């Protein structure tokens, strides 16, 4: 019997890289099943621009795709989303429509599609937010473009499941962080942005030759965090857990922990050995959504024993990775 083929989009990104590592480790631990284990094809933007449906169709045809893990997206932190709602909506809509239409065209029956907790309503009927709250009211104005493109991906999956009997499962992680993240100072998410800027301030580099470190916003917003390697492991398990199907096609992925921005900034400062008394808060910057706590009740129904990597440990691993890779071209302006 020919091997099954799994196509993974977005493989050069943080989650894609973590998934490659996770699968490599998994295959090492299961060497005796090597002959029957699937082929995993890690697609990167160098391999194919996913907004080009003709090119992507050739890949689906060549690889004889049976399963898809769709991670690719145009992503960025709060301030990038506020600036580029048009690009965030248009590019992600094109990518998502191409991927899901080709999944259907090539009869891919099962796939995992990545959303985000930031697409949920900012003022829900209650916290923590259950999966069914996702379209109750508009998303936070700061990231409407990205949020609606992801909500449309959810609607596409939902109706391909209902109309064509697919099992397209949407996973909705909270704020992700880890190695291979985008540490760009202006466009990154919270954790990589703070690590990079606090590192520069600590070593007084360039424009960060300052006595204080400035946190953008009040520091009062609350966030949940998920280490990318944790998420990679969960995506892999969901793909192969046939108990998870169209009846539970949207699953929040998070632990029970929530932190204020201030707490996270201080954890990073302790790790970088930067004096927290030199940290100031600039409330001229938006906090974005002040709270977006999601529930992990459904996740725990399927994975009651999953142990999440604690934020302190994940930050330690991320900062070590950053310091080891800092001098590579990826970080230099
Ligand atoms: O990760 P982040 O940029 O995005 O976090 P969101 C923004 C929060 O961190 C705000 C504070 O409360 C900011 O005030 N913050 C403090 C900073 N300092 C910094 C900094 O140096 N850089 C950044 N970026 N934030 C995103 C969505 O929302 O969530 C995306 O916009 C994405 O679409 C992501 O889905 C998961 O958590 O606010």
PDB file of C-alpha atoms in Angstrom, residues 28-262:
ATOM      1  CA  UNK A  28      13.199   8.616  15.673  1.00  0.00           C
ATOM      2  CA  UNK A  29      11.159   7.245  18.587  1.00  0.00           C
ATOM      3  CA  UNK A  30       9.060   5.097  16.215  1.00  0.00           C
ATOM      4  CA  UNK A  31      11.783   3.794  13.886  1.00  0.00           C
ATOM      5  CA  UNK A  32      10.175   0.372  13.646  1.00  0.00           C
ATOM      6  CA  UNK A  33       7.087   1.828  11.941  1.00  0.00           C
ATOM      7  CA  UNK A  34       9.256   3.733   9.413  1.00  0.00           C
ATOM      8  CA  UNK A  35       7.893   1.787   6.448  1.00  0.00           C
ATOM      9  CA  UNK A  36       4.284   2.663   7.168  1.00  0.00           C
ATOM     10  CA  UNK A  37       4.745   6.212   8.499  1.00  0.00           C
ATOM     11  CA  UNK A  38       3.424   8.952   6.207  1.00  0.00           C
ATOM     12  CA  UNK A  39       5.523  11.228   3.984  1.00  0.00           C
ATOM     13  CA  UNK A  40       5.541  14.773   5.389  1.00  0.00           C
ATOM     14  CA  UNK A  41       6.133  17.552   2.851  1.00  0.00           C
ATOM     15  CA  UNK A  42       7.107  20.847   4.489  1.00  0.00           C
ATOM     16  CA  UNK A  43       6.172  23.587   2.053  1.00  0.00           C
ATOM     17  CA  UNK A  44       7.767  27.015   2.466  1.00  0.00           C
ATOM     18  CA  UNK A  45       7.157  30.338   0.709  1.00  0.00           C
ATOM     19  CA  UNK A  46      10.327  29.659  -1.294  1.00  0.00           C
ATOM     20  CA  UNK A  47       8.642  26.502  -2.674  1.00  0.00           C
ATOM     21  CA  UNK A  48       5.361  28.214  -3.582  1.00  0.00           C
ATOM     22  CA  UNK A  49       3.521  31.518  -3.224  1.00  0.00           C
ATOM     23  CA  UNK A  50       0.186  30.262  -1.890  1.00  0.00           C
ATOM     24  CA  UNK A  51      -1.666  33.166  -3.520  1.00  0.00           C
ATOM     25  CA  UNK A  52      -0.750  31.501  -6.869  1.00  0.00           C
ATOM     26  CA  UNK A  53      -3.412  28.782  -7.254  1.00  0.00           C
ATOM     27  CA  UNK A  54      -1.969  27.397 -10.516  1.00  0.00           C
ATOM     28  CA  UNK A  55       1.444  26.778  -8.891  1.00  0.00           C
ATOM     29  CA  UNK A  56      -0.155  25.326  -5.759  1.00  0.00           C
ATOM     30  CA  UNK A  57      -2.335  22.970  -7.838  1.00  0.00           C
ATOM     31  CA  UNK A  58       0.818  21.560  -9.441  1.00  0.00           C
ATOM     32  CA  UNK A  59       2.162  20.794  -5.957  1.00  0.00           C
ATOM     33  CA  UNK A  60      -1.042  19.071  -4.833  1.00  0.00           C
ATOM     34  CA  UNK A  61      -0.948  16.991  -8.052  1.00  0.00           C
ATOM     35  CA  UNK A  62       2.753  16.089  -7.802  1.00  0.00           C
ATOM     36  CA  UNK A  63       2.633  15.151  -4.102  1.00  0.00           C
ATOM     37  CA  UNK A  64      -0.682  13.268  -4.277  1.00  0.00           C
ATOM     38  CA  UNK A  65      -1.732  15.002  -1.046  1.00  0.00           C
ATOM     39  CA  UNK A  66      -3.923  13.002   1.387  1.00  0.00           C
ATOM     40  CA  UNK A  67      -3.811  15.285   4.457  1.00  0.00           C
ATOM     41  CA  UNK A  68      -3.074  18.986   4.965  1.00  0.00           C
ATOM     42  CA  UNK A  69      -1.803  20.965   7.953  1.00  0.00           C
ATOM     43  CA  UNK A  70      -2.374  24.600   6.979  1.00  0.00           C
ATOM     44  CA  UNK A  71      -0.128  26.924   8.995  1.00  0.00           C
ATOM     45  CA  UNK A  72       0.768  29.525   6.358  1.00  0.00           C
ATOM     46  CA  UNK A  73      -0.555  33.055   6.940  1.00  0.00           C
ATOM     47  CA  UNK A  74       0.527  36.667   6.812  1.00  0.00           C
ATOM     48  CA  UNK A  75       0.853  37.393  10.536  1.00  0.00           C
ATOM     49  CA  UNK A  76       2.129  40.139  12.790  1.00  0.00           C
ATOM     50  CA  UNK A  77       1.741  41.754  16.151  1.00  0.00           C
ATOM     51  CA  UNK A  78      -0.841  44.271  17.246  1.00  0.00           C
ATOM     52  CA  UNK A  79       0.880  47.322  15.718  1.00  0.00           C
ATOM     53  CA  UNK A  80       1.456  45.669  12.322  1.00  0.00           C
ATOM     54  CA  UNK A  81      -2.191  44.590  12.209  1.00  0.00           C
ATOM     55  CA  UNK A  82      -3.340  48.124  13.037  1.00  0.00           C
ATOM     56  CA  UNK A  83      -1.300  49.485  10.135  1.00  0.00           C
ATOM     57  CA  UNK A  84      -1.980  46.899   7.437  1.00  0.00           C
ATOM     58  CA  UNK A  85      -5.575  45.670   7.714  1.00  0.00           C
ATOM     59  CA  UNK A  86      -5.957  45.608   3.896  1.00  0.00           C
ATOM     60  CA  UNK A  87      -2.912  43.404   3.285  1.00  0.00           C
ATOM     61  CA  UNK A  88      -3.696  41.168   6.275  1.00  0.00           C
ATOM     62  CA  UNK A  89      -7.218  40.527   4.945  1.00  0.00           C
ATOM     63  CA  UNK A  90      -6.552  40.250   1.206  1.00  0.00           C
ATOM     64  CA  UNK A  91      -3.418  38.065   1.312  1.00  0.00           C
ATOM     65  CA  UNK A  92      -4.798  35.705   3.937  1.00  0.00           C
ATOM     66  CA  UNK A  93      -8.123  35.353   2.121  1.00  0.00           C
ATOM     67  CA  UNK A  94      -6.309  34.398  -1.125  1.00  0.00           C
ATOM     68  CA  UNK A  95      -4.077  31.900   0.673  1.00  0.00           C
ATOM     69  CA  UNK A  96      -6.937  30.287   2.581  1.00  0.00           C
ATOM     70  CA  UNK A  97      -9.272  30.016  -0.411  1.00  0.00           C
ATOM     71  CA  UNK A  98      -6.552  28.476  -2.598  1.00  0.00           C
ATOM     72  CA  UNK A  99      -5.581  25.908   0.040  1.00  0.00           C
ATOM     73  CA  UNK A 100      -9.093  24.800   0.936  1.00  0.00           C
ATOM     74  CA  UNK A 101     -10.400  24.718  -2.682  1.00  0.00           C
ATOM     75  CA  UNK A 102      -7.447  22.537  -3.697  1.00  0.00           C
ATOM     76  CA  UNK A 103      -7.968  20.304  -0.660  1.00  0.00           C
ATOM     77  CA  UNK A 104     -11.489  19.700  -1.942  1.00  0.00           C
ATOM     78  CA  UNK A 105     -10.422  19.378  -5.604  1.00  0.00           C
ATOM     79  CA  UNK A 106      -7.866  16.669  -4.673  1.00  0.00           C
ATOM     80  CA  UNK A 107     -10.274  14.950  -2.303  1.00  0.00           C
ATOM     81  CA  UNK A 108      -8.274  15.660   0.856  1.00  0.00           C
ATOM     82  CA  UNK A 109     -10.727  14.418   3.496  1.00  0.00           C
ATOM     83  CA  UNK A 110      -8.936  15.570   6.627  1.00  0.00           C
ATOM     84  CA  UNK A 111      -6.849  18.557   7.550  1.00  0.00           C
ATOM     85  CA  UNK A 112      -5.861  20.858  10.410  1.00  0.00           C
ATOM     86  CA  UNK A 113      -6.255  24.600   9.834  1.00  0.00           C
ATOM     87  CA  UNK A 114      -4.706  27.233  12.109  1.00  0.00           C
ATOM     88  CA  UNK A 115      -6.746  30.163  13.473  1.00  0.00           C
ATOM     89  CA  UNK A 116      -5.944  32.407  16.479  1.00  0.00           C
ATOM     90  CA  UNK A 117      -7.581  33.454  19.756  1.00  0.00           C
ATOM     91  CA  UNK A 118      -7.320  37.123  18.723  1.00  0.00           C
ATOM     92  CA  UNK A 119     -10.136  36.642  16.194  1.00  0.00           C
ATOM     93  CA  UNK A 120     -12.720  36.124  18.957  1.00  0.00           C
ATOM     94  CA  UNK A 121     -15.043  38.990  20.048  1.00  0.00           C
ATOM     95  CA  UNK A 122     -13.333  41.501  22.385  1.00  0.00           C
ATOM     96  CA  UNK A 123     -16.447  41.800  24.602  1.00  0.00           C
ATOM     97  CA  UNK A 124     -17.922  38.289  24.762  1.00  0.00           C
ATOM     98  CA  UNK A 125     -20.960  37.238  26.791  1.00  0.00           C
ATOM     99  CA  UNK A 126     -18.581  35.605  29.280  1.00  0.00           C
ATOM    100  CA  UNK A 127     -14.967  34.596  29.914  1.00  0.00           C
ATOM    101  CA  UNK A 128     -13.308  32.243  29.272  1.00  0.00           C
ATOM    102  CA  UNK A 129     -14.626  32.206  25.691  1.00  0.00           C
ATOM    103  CA  UNK A 130     -15.933  28.904  24.351  1.00  0.00           C
ATOM    104  CA  UNK A 131     -15.346  27.936  20.707  1.00  0.00           C
ATOM    105  CA  UNK A 132     -18.945  28.726  19.763  1.00  0.00           C
ATOM    106  CA  UNK A 133     -18.464  32.422  20.659  1.00  0.00           C
ATOM    107  CA  UNK A 134     -16.138  32.926  17.654  1.00  0.00           C
ATOM    108  CA  UNK A 135     -18.578  34.874  15.437  1.00  0.00           C
ATOM    109  CA  UNK A 136     -20.913  36.273  18.138  1.00  0.00           C
ATOM    110  CA  UNK A 137     -19.819  39.867  17.453  1.00  0.00           C
ATOM    111  CA  UNK A 138     -17.160  41.770  15.450  1.00  0.00           C
ATOM    112  CA  UNK A 139     -13.469  41.223  16.270  1.00  0.00           C
ATOM    113  CA  UNK A 140     -11.293  43.857  17.916  1.00  0.00           C
ATOM    114  CA  UNK A 141     -10.925  46.862  15.526  1.00  0.00           C
ATOM    115  CA  UNK A 142      -7.114  46.648  15.747  1.00  0.00           C
ATOM    116  CA  UNK A 143      -6.940  43.472  13.671  1.00  0.00           C
ATOM    117  CA  UNK A 144     -10.217  43.267  11.711  1.00  0.00           C
ATOM    118  CA  UNK A 145      -8.416  42.341   8.510  1.00  0.00           C
ATOM    119  CA  UNK A 146      -6.581  39.369   9.935  1.00  0.00           C
ATOM    120  CA  UNK A 147      -9.458  38.337  12.187  1.00  0.00           C
ATOM    121  CA  UNK A 148     -12.091  38.274   9.436  1.00  0.00           C
ATOM    122  CA  UNK A 149      -9.767  36.359   7.095  1.00  0.00           C
ATOM    123  CA  UNK A 150      -9.372  33.701   9.794  1.00  0.00           C
ATOM    124  CA  UNK A 151     -13.093  33.696  10.586  1.00  0.00           C
ATOM    125  CA  UNK A 152     -13.738  33.105   6.864  1.00  0.00           C
ATOM    126  CA  UNK A 153     -11.305  30.157   6.973  1.00  0.00           C
ATOM    127  CA  UNK A 154     -13.383  28.742   9.834  1.00  0.00           C
ATOM    128  CA  UNK A 155     -16.611  29.254   7.799  1.00  0.00           C
ATOM    129  CA  UNK A 156     -15.000  27.573   4.738  1.00  0.00           C
ATOM    130  CA  UNK A 157     -13.995  24.545   6.841  1.00  0.00           C
ATOM    131  CA  UNK A 158     -17.405  24.368   8.513  1.00  0.00           C
ATOM    132  CA  UNK A 159     -19.323  24.321   5.221  1.00  0.00           C
ATOM    133  CA  UNK A 160     -16.980  21.989   3.336  1.00  0.00           C
ATOM    134  CA  UNK A 161     -17.491  19.638   6.296  1.00  0.00           C
ATOM    135  CA  UNK A 162     -21.283  19.976   6.202  1.00  0.00           C
ATOM    136  CA  UNK A 163     -21.743  19.948   2.411  1.00  0.00           C
ATOM    137  CA  UNK A 164     -19.014  17.507   1.370  1.00  0.00           C
ATOM    138  CA  UNK A 165     -18.468  15.419   4.502  1.00  0.00           C
ATOM    139  CA  UNK A 166     -14.905  16.589   5.138  1.00  0.00           C
ATOM    140  CA  UNK A 167     -13.145  16.645   8.517  1.00  0.00           C
ATOM    141  CA  UNK A 168     -11.391  20.020   8.298  1.00  0.00           C
ATOM    142  CA  UNK A 169     -10.449  20.768  11.914  1.00  0.00           C
ATOM    143  CA  UNK A 170      -9.666  24.359  13.009  1.00  0.00           C
ATOM    144  CA  UNK A 171      -7.267  24.832  15.917  1.00  0.00           C
ATOM    145  CA  UNK A 172      -7.215  28.207  17.678  1.00  0.00           C
ATOM    146  CA  UNK A 173      -4.015  28.822  19.669  1.00  0.00           C
ATOM    147  CA  UNK A 174      -3.520  31.704  22.069  1.00  0.00           C
ATOM    148  CA  UNK A 175      -0.440  33.957  21.652  1.00  0.00           C
ATOM    149  CA  UNK A 176       2.333  31.749  20.297  1.00  0.00           C
ATOM    150  CA  UNK A 177       6.018  32.225  21.010  1.00  0.00           C
ATOM    151  CA  UNK A 178       9.230  30.228  20.673  1.00  0.00           C
ATOM    152  CA  UNK A 179      12.316  29.635  18.530  1.00  0.00           C
ATOM    153  CA  UNK A 180      12.166  30.687  14.848  1.00  0.00           C
ATOM    154  CA  UNK A 181       9.681  33.429  15.700  1.00  0.00           C
ATOM    155  CA  UNK A 182       9.656  36.772  13.866  1.00  0.00           C
ATOM    156  CA  UNK A 183      11.785  39.027  16.107  1.00  0.00           C
ATOM    157  CA  UNK A 184      11.403  42.089  13.877  1.00  0.00           C
ATOM    158  CA  UNK A 185      11.284  45.109  16.184  1.00  0.00           C
ATOM    159  CA  UNK A 186       8.343  46.842  14.464  1.00  0.00           C
ATOM    160  CA  UNK A 187       6.147  43.951  13.279  1.00  0.00           C
ATOM    161  CA  UNK A 188       6.643  41.208  15.814  1.00  0.00           C
ATOM    162  CA  UNK A 189       4.326  39.916  18.490  1.00  0.00           C
ATOM    163  CA  UNK A 190       4.754  40.849  22.124  1.00  0.00           C
ATOM    164  CA  UNK A 191       7.264  38.273  23.394  1.00  0.00           C
ATOM    165  CA  UNK A 192       9.805  38.343  20.519  1.00  0.00           C
ATOM    166  CA  UNK A 193       9.521  42.150  20.337  1.00  0.00           C
ATOM    167  CA  UNK A 194      10.296  42.569  24.022  1.00  0.00           C
ATOM    168  CA  UNK A 195      13.129  40.015  23.981  1.00  0.00           C
ATOM    169  CA  UNK A 196      14.786  41.736  21.014  1.00  0.00           C
ATOM    170  CA  UNK A 197      14.380  45.330  22.275  1.00  0.00           C
ATOM    171  CA  UNK A 198      15.278  44.554  25.878  1.00  0.00           C
ATOM    172  CA  UNK A 199      18.383  42.685  24.670  1.00  0.00           C
ATOM    173  CA  UNK A 200      19.430  45.774  22.642  1.00  0.00           C
ATOM    174  CA  UNK A 201      18.732  48.062  25.639  1.00  0.00           C
ATOM    175  CA  UNK A 202      20.703  45.811  28.002  1.00  0.00           C
ATOM    176  CA  UNK A 203      23.711  45.898  25.660  1.00  0.00           C
ATOM    177  CA  UNK A 204      23.089  49.564  24.782  1.00  0.00           C
ATOM    178  CA  UNK A 205      23.055  48.865  21.035  1.00  0.00           C
ATOM    179  CA  UNK A 206      22.203  51.502  18.402  1.00  0.00           C
ATOM    180  CA  UNK A 207      19.040  53.508  19.111  1.00  0.00           C
ATOM    181  CA  UNK A 208      18.582  51.496  22.333  1.00  0.00           C
ATOM    182  CA  UNK A 209      21.427  53.281  24.084  1.00  0.00           C
ATOM    183  CA  UNK A 210      18.895  54.277  26.772  1.00  0.00           C
ATOM    184  CA  UNK A 211      18.649  54.195  30.567  1.00  0.00           C
ATOM    185  CA  UNK A 212      15.121  52.748  30.455  1.00  0.00           C
ATOM    186  CA  UNK A 213      13.180  50.084  28.567  1.00  0.00           C
ATOM    187  CA  UNK A 214       9.828  51.352  27.247  1.00  0.00           C
ATOM    188  CA  UNK A 215       6.891  48.919  27.206  1.00  0.00           C
ATOM    189  CA  UNK A 216       4.272  49.872  24.587  1.00  0.00           C
ATOM    190  CA  UNK A 217       0.895  50.395  26.266  1.00  0.00           C
ATOM    191  CA  UNK A 218      -0.109  50.297  29.941  1.00  0.00           C
ATOM    192  CA  UNK A 219       1.050  46.722  30.568  1.00  0.00           C
ATOM    193  CA  UNK A 220      -2.387  45.948  31.996  1.00  0.00           C
ATOM    194  CA  UNK A 221      -3.674  43.856  29.069  1.00  0.00           C
ATOM    195  CA  UNK A 222      -3.937  40.138  29.747  1.00  0.00           C
ATOM    196  CA  UNK A 223      -2.776  37.312  27.491  1.00  0.00           C
ATOM    197  CA  UNK A 224      -2.504  33.534  27.440  1.00  0.00           C
ATOM    198  CA  UNK A 225       0.611  32.047  25.890  1.00  0.00           C
ATOM    199  CA  UNK A 226       1.441  28.812  24.079  1.00  0.00           C
ATOM    200  CA  UNK A 227       4.966  27.561  23.378  1.00  0.00           C
ATOM    201  CA  UNK A 228       5.312  26.724  19.664  1.00  0.00           C
ATOM    202  CA  UNK A 229       6.688  23.217  20.300  1.00  0.00           C
ATOM    203  CA  UNK A 230       3.680  22.481  22.518  1.00  0.00           C
ATOM    204  CA  UNK A 231       1.390  23.587  19.705  1.00  0.00           C
ATOM    205  CA  UNK A 232       3.273  21.495  17.132  1.00  0.00           C
ATOM    206  CA  UNK A 233       2.834  18.363  19.273  1.00  0.00           C
ATOM    207  CA  UNK A 234      -0.904  19.053  19.667  1.00  0.00           C
ATOM    208  CA  UNK A 235      -1.455  19.672  15.944  1.00  0.00           C
ATOM    209  CA  UNK A 236       0.208  16.329  15.174  1.00  0.00           C
ATOM    210  CA  UNK A 237      -1.956  14.518  17.725  1.00  0.00           C
ATOM    211  CA  UNK A 238      -5.152  16.169  16.456  1.00  0.00           C
ATOM    212  CA  UNK A 239      -4.380  15.239  12.846  1.00  0.00           C
ATOM    213  CA  UNK A 240      -4.149  11.532  13.744  1.00  0.00           C
ATOM    214  CA  UNK A 241      -6.889  11.420  16.402  1.00  0.00           C
ATOM    215  CA  UNK A 242      -9.936  10.325  14.403  1.00  0.00           C
ATOM    216  CA  UNK A 243     -12.154  10.868  17.509  1.00  0.00           C
ATOM    217  CA  UNK A 244     -11.749  14.558  16.629  1.00  0.00           C
ATOM    218  CA  UNK A 245     -13.938  15.172  13.609  1.00  0.00           C
ATOM    219  CA  UNK A 246     -16.450  17.627  12.107  1.00  0.00           C
ATOM    220  CA  UNK A 247     -18.568  17.441  15.262  1.00  0.00           C
ATOM    221  CA  UNK A 248     -15.729  19.208  17.132  1.00  0.00           C
ATOM    222  CA  UNK A 249     -14.223  21.144  14.242  1.00  0.00           C
ATOM    223  CA  UNK A 250     -12.992  24.138  16.264  1.00  0.00           C
ATOM    224  CA  UNK A 251     -10.744  23.617  19.307  1.00  0.00           C
ATOM    225  CA  UNK A 252      -9.093  26.313  21.455  1.00  0.00           C
ATOM    226  CA  UNK A 253      -5.529  25.353  22.366  1.00  0.00           C
ATOM    227  CA  UNK A 254      -4.344  26.834  25.663  1.00  0.00           C
ATOM    228  CA  UNK A 255      -3.404  26.097  29.249  1.00  0.00           C
ATOM    229  CA  UNK A 256      -5.285  27.571  32.224  1.00  0.00           C
ATOM    230  CA  UNK A 257      -2.710  30.303  32.814  1.00  0.00           C
ATOM    231  CA  UNK A 258      -3.123  34.012  31.971  1.00  0.00           C
ATOM    232  CA  UNK A 259      -0.617  36.850  32.514  1.00  0.00           C
ATOM    233  CA  UNK A 260      -0.604  40.625  32.332  1.00  0.00           C
ATOM    234  CA  UNK A 261       1.810  42.176  29.857  1.00  0.00           C
ATOM    235  CA  UNK A 262       3.667  43.596  32.881  1.00  0.00           C
TER     236      UNK A 262
END
